[in-house]
């Protein structure tokens, strides 16, 4: 499954690091976000203060972590990367906060999954750069406050709706990342191909871009698989024909749908006559996890107009029936 690799994730992450654009000028697309952040960076620098806390939301692979690292580079500070489930115990988050240097960036992925305790420790940290720690138990318990150096929290989430409002309200900038246009993804593919020293034509890059579900991470992943194919089956250069043949072999269709996308749509059509059908029902009919459907599959299917959400459930659009070859 191209969207959710489980094996060799570490290796893939390492490779991903080398493909991240290092500076704002190299970050392709998300024009509005870049504009907002360019101003925020300049203003913070002029005042000699850290950036405002920033919340980025949107489907996985659109460049949230990358943007956080870029902000650190632009502000000339370091960025610590963690994820909410790793901050289970209060001391995990306290230790992290106390280790932050002036202006550093703390990136917390999946921030909607913070435990209540971790979240409550974050409020004064975000607001007053302070942590309150309770020492001892019961009647003899005392609260002590420690001051922190001013820092910037960058939170990332795929589910903005699952954030508590006190947490959401403490972010100065809240921005949604959108799916990328094919031309933007083409540029990303060309850039990655250059880093990987893989010859590719503009048409080859465009074909990969079209099938990348608007997502840079997927574009890079498809490029690597097409590169393997072309090195084994052809001269090594990625042309449109090679990209088409390879992606067809890997079950990525011309709209970028993979096996699971098609399974979801097919089961909605065949079992429920196209809907409306509830998320949990789709999950059990397809054997996919409902959260994954909601956060990973559905956003793109809706984006390209193959699925709709109504108050009665999800429905498949006529375009989806047609795309899958039904009347
Ligand atoms: P997220 O944190 O939203 O899941 P990442 O920041 O990890 O996504 O991005 C995934 C990969 O996609 C990165 O390795 C990076 O190379 C690439 N990428 C993301 N956004 C861009 C962009 N705007 N320009 C170029 N490459 C990008």
XYZ file of C-alpha atoms and ligand atoms in Angstrom:
354
model
C 0.000 0.000 0.000
C 1.621 3.202 -1.184
C -0.125 5.430 1.297
C 0.814 3.627 4.437
C 4.045 1.776 4.358
C 4.578 -0.312 7.453
C 7.740 -2.185 6.579
C 11.026 -0.327 6.337
C 9.496 2.879 7.600
C 12.772 3.988 9.201
C 14.718 3.568 6.004
C 12.061 5.469 4.133
C 12.133 8.261 6.693
C 15.867 8.594 6.351
C 15.538 8.894 2.608
C 12.738 11.377 3.064
C 15.039 13.626 5.094
C 17.392 14.043 2.171
C 14.532 15.153 -0.070
C 13.171 17.879 2.162
C 13.591 21.362 0.722
C 15.920 23.214 3.118
C 14.678 26.813 2.802
C 11.436 28.649 2.226
C 12.489 29.545 -1.314
C 12.826 25.826 -2.150
C 9.415 24.921 -0.737
C 7.169 24.496 -3.753
C 3.473 25.508 -3.676
C 1.367 26.527 -0.612
C 1.748 30.117 -1.776
C -0.574 31.598 0.807
C 1.133 29.816 3.705
C 4.529 30.969 2.494
C 3.299 34.556 2.321
C 1.891 34.426 5.831
C 5.079 32.899 7.186
C 7.431 35.231 5.323
C 5.747 38.145 7.081
C 5.733 36.374 10.446
C 9.435 35.541 10.138
C 10.379 39.103 9.210
C 8.292 40.606 12.012
C 9.621 38.185 14.630
C 13.192 38.861 13.511
C 12.685 42.624 13.647
C 11.368 42.361 17.182
C 14.004 39.839 18.206
C 11.273 37.492 19.370
C 10.408 33.896 18.547
C 7.726 33.177 15.972
C 4.116 32.906 17.057
C 2.893 29.404 17.813
C 1.736 27.824 14.574
C -0.821 25.114 13.904
C -0.681 23.338 10.549
C -3.404 20.950 9.535
C -4.226 18.782 6.549
C -3.735 15.243 5.236
C -0.403 13.442 5.746
C 2.506 14.092 3.391
C 1.666 17.681 2.431
C 4.749 19.223 4.032
C 3.954 20.087 7.654
C 7.146 18.654 9.156
C 9.158 20.079 6.280
C 7.748 23.547 6.906
C 8.614 23.338 10.585
C 12.244 22.495 9.759
C 12.337 25.329 7.235
C 11.076 27.799 9.829
C 13.898 26.757 12.144
C 16.414 27.261 9.341
C 14.991 30.694 8.494
C 14.966 31.753 12.150
C 18.416 30.220 12.680
C 17.268 28.098 15.603
C 16.925 24.366 16.123
C 13.812 22.305 15.714
C 12.944 19.394 17.971
C 10.559 16.939 16.389
C 8.237 14.770 18.406
C 4.787 13.295 18.229
C 1.964 13.497 20.760
C 1.888 9.784 21.653
C 5.572 10.071 22.692
C 4.591 12.634 25.333
C 2.486 10.280 27.364
C 4.116 10.974 30.748
C 4.317 14.526 32.155
C 8.079 14.245 32.538
C 8.487 13.613 28.794
C 7.007 16.939 27.911
C 8.541 18.809 30.853
C 11.993 17.513 29.953
C 11.523 18.561 26.363
C 10.268 22.042 27.247
C 13.108 22.642 29.693
C 15.660 21.690 27.060
C 14.466 24.288 24.549
C 16.881 27.139 23.856
C 15.873 30.721 23.143
C 13.593 30.840 20.095
C 13.787 27.091 19.358
C 10.950 25.361 17.595
C 9.141 22.405 19.095
C 7.259 20.419 16.468
C 4.533 18.136 17.820
C 2.961 15.890 15.227
C -0.535 14.428 15.734
C -1.108 17.110 18.325
C -4.788 16.163 18.624
C -3.606 13.015 20.413
C -1.989 14.763 23.398
C -3.020 13.408 26.767
C -5.012 15.731 28.951
C -2.097 16.102 31.340
C 0.373 16.933 28.592
C -2.081 19.443 27.201
C -2.498 21.160 30.541
C 1.257 21.431 30.923
C 1.402 23.061 27.514
C -1.068 25.875 28.222
C 1.152 27.949 30.564
C 4.195 26.928 28.528
C 2.659 28.403 25.378
C 1.173 31.428 27.061
C 3.741 32.516 29.642
C 6.735 30.276 28.912
C 6.303 28.570 32.231
C 5.787 25.011 33.465
C 3.925 24.218 36.630
C 4.986 21.013 38.264
C 3.218 19.336 41.152
C 5.608 17.763 43.603
C 4.426 15.244 46.160
C 0.974 13.777 46.596
C -2.236 14.457 48.454
C -2.296 17.215 51.079
C 1.446 17.821 51.039
C 1.482 18.339 47.251
C 3.001 21.628 46.149
C 3.063 23.278 42.792
C 6.287 24.838 41.629
C 6.697 26.976 38.555
C 9.750 26.996 36.352
C 10.322 29.548 33.665
C 11.179 28.505 30.143
C 13.029 30.323 27.425
C 10.652 31.743 24.832
C 10.069 29.130 22.142
C 7.712 28.419 19.263
C 5.356 25.489 19.209
C 4.465 24.144 15.780
C 1.596 21.690 16.027
C 0.535 19.443 13.171
C -2.669 17.491 12.833
C -4.752 15.661 10.297
C -7.862 16.276 12.411
C -8.343 19.911 13.337
C -11.806 19.055 14.635
C -10.351 16.792 17.326
C -8.334 19.578 18.950
C -9.721 21.014 22.147
C -10.589 24.673 21.796
C -8.316 25.880 24.634
C -5.384 24.340 22.789
C -6.468 25.642 19.389
C -6.952 29.136 20.805
C -3.344 29.306 21.957
C -1.964 29.207 18.435
C -1.285 32.594 16.859
C -1.379 31.262 13.309
C -3.609 28.426 12.153
C -3.226 27.300 8.572
C -4.568 24.499 6.441
C -2.277 22.903 3.883
C -4.002 22.195 0.620
C -3.442 19.480 -1.946
C -0.836 20.449 -4.549
C -1.572 21.250 -8.181
C -0.151 18.836 -10.765
C 2.291 21.528 -11.983
C 3.601 21.994 -8.451
C 4.005 18.250 -8.011
C 5.801 18.095 -11.360
C 8.345 20.572 -10.042
C 8.749 18.506 -6.889
C 9.281 15.325 -8.938
C 11.870 17.063 -11.132
C 13.680 18.376 -8.077
C 13.699 14.960 -6.385
C 14.848 13.259 -9.590
C 17.779 15.633 -9.698
C 18.702 14.795 -6.102
C 18.414 11.083 -6.906
C 20.420 11.614 -10.125
C 17.640 10.044 -12.165
C 17.135 11.211 -15.747
C 13.509 12.122 -16.405
C 11.581 13.989 -19.094
C 9.093 16.767 -18.284
C 6.280 14.509 -19.533
C 7.512 11.663 -17.334
C 7.445 13.962 -14.312
C 3.980 15.219 -15.240
C 2.634 11.660 -15.465
C 3.921 10.842 -11.966
C 2.600 14.166 -10.668
C -0.888 13.506 -12.058
C -1.067 10.213 -10.192
C 0.318 11.476 -6.883
C -2.972 12.397 -5.170
C -1.919 16.016 -4.759
C 0.675 14.901 -2.206
C 4.454 15.494 -2.337
C 5.273 12.445 -0.221
C 3.386 10.225 -2.652
C 4.962 11.944 -5.666
C 8.427 11.167 -4.289
C 7.458 7.608 -3.474
C 6.010 6.959 -6.922
C 9.106 8.460 -8.508
C 11.314 5.976 -6.655
C 9.234 3.035 -7.780
C 9.161 4.236 -11.376
C 12.921 4.704 -11.198
C 13.355 1.065 -10.139
C 11.128 -0.032 -12.990
C 12.947 2.036 -15.569
C 16.368 0.854 -14.425
C 15.311 -2.779 -14.685
C 13.026 -2.691 -17.705
C 14.357 0.172 -19.801
C 17.275 2.506 -20.347
C 16.935 4.241 -17.012
C 15.419 7.471 -18.270
C 11.880 8.083 -17.075
C 9.648 8.985 -19.999
C 5.884 9.356 -19.976
C 5.513 5.850 -21.402
C 7.776 4.316 -18.766
C 5.949 6.170 -15.989
C 2.579 5.038 -17.328
C 3.676 1.412 -17.679
C 5.280 1.306 -14.256
C 2.394 2.938 -12.421
C -0.121 0.721 -14.179
C 1.901 -2.270 -13.027
C 1.917 -0.888 -9.479
C -1.857 -0.495 -9.587
C -1.890 3.290 -9.438
C -4.557 4.366 -11.893
C -4.619 7.538 -14.039
C -6.340 9.491 -11.259
C -3.795 8.270 -8.729
C -6.229 5.907 -7.033
C -4.724 2.784 -5.572
C -6.226 -0.576 -4.784
C -7.770 0.584 -1.496
C -9.364 3.709 -2.981
C -10.992 1.575 -5.620
C -12.067 -1.005 -3.056
C -13.757 1.710 -0.995
C -15.629 3.127 -3.986
C -16.498 -0.312 -5.364
C -17.882 -1.596 -2.108
C -19.978 1.546 -1.731
C -21.334 1.045 -5.233
C -21.862 -2.707 -5.119
C -23.081 -3.099 -1.551
C -24.866 0.175 -0.954
C -25.775 1.348 -4.418
C -23.438 4.327 -4.026
C -24.649 5.427 -0.576
C -25.323 7.320 1.544
C -23.404 5.030 3.825
C -21.768 5.598 7.204
C -18.029 5.649 7.760
C -18.053 2.648 10.103
C -20.030 0.626 7.586
C -17.519 1.425 4.856
C -14.737 0.429 7.225
C -16.219 -2.950 7.995
C -17.145 -3.624 4.375
C -13.583 -2.960 3.239
C -11.605 -4.137 6.260
C -9.889 -0.747 6.462
C -9.570 1.258 9.631
C -12.216 4.001 9.786
C -9.758 6.648 10.919
C -7.464 5.885 7.997
C -10.365 6.132 5.598
C -11.365 9.449 7.078
C -7.905 11.009 7.231
C -6.069 9.463 4.311
C -8.410 8.159 1.611
C -11.546 10.222 1.797
C -9.987 13.730 1.643
C -8.514 13.071 -1.778
C -11.574 11.232 -3.109
C -13.626 14.265 -2.120
C -11.063 16.675 -3.516
C -11.283 15.108 -6.986
C -15.053 14.842 -6.804
C -15.492 11.078 -6.544
C -17.042 11.100 -3.090
C -19.257 13.444 -1.141
C -20.132 13.759 2.510
C -23.717 14.457 3.395
C -25.359 14.551 6.791
C -26.650 11.046 6.099
C -23.273 9.559 5.208
C -20.873 9.267 2.296
C -22.047 9.004 -1.279
C -20.246 8.079 -4.480
C -20.605 10.625 -7.273
C -21.542 9.782 -10.886
C -17.925 10.536 -11.850
C -16.789 7.695 -9.596
C -19.262 5.228 -11.140
C -17.930 6.227 -14.533
C -14.278 6.074 -13.503
C -14.724 2.520 -12.227
C -16.550 1.464 -15.377
C -20.127 1.236 -14.055
C -23.172 2.581 -15.882
P 3.758 15.959 6.649
O 4.561 16.399 7.832
O 2.690 16.927 6.282
O 3.231 14.567 6.756
P 6.318 16.094 5.299
O 6.727 17.463 5.660
O 6.966 14.973 6.038
O 4.736 15.952 5.375
O 6.578 15.939 3.712
C 6.722 14.690 3.094
C 7.779 14.726 2.010
O 7.284 15.505 0.924
C 9.092 15.389 2.442
O 10.119 14.451 2.458
C 9.416 16.411 1.403
O 10.536 15.983 0.665
C 8.257 16.439 0.469
N 7.634 17.766 0.440
C 6.603 18.184 1.203
N 6.237 19.434 0.887
C 7.070 19.832 -0.090
C 7.180 21.046 -0.851
N 6.347 22.067 -0.657
N 8.145 21.119 -1.775
C 8.970 20.071 -1.987
N 8.904 18.900 -1.324
C 7.964 18.769 -0.384
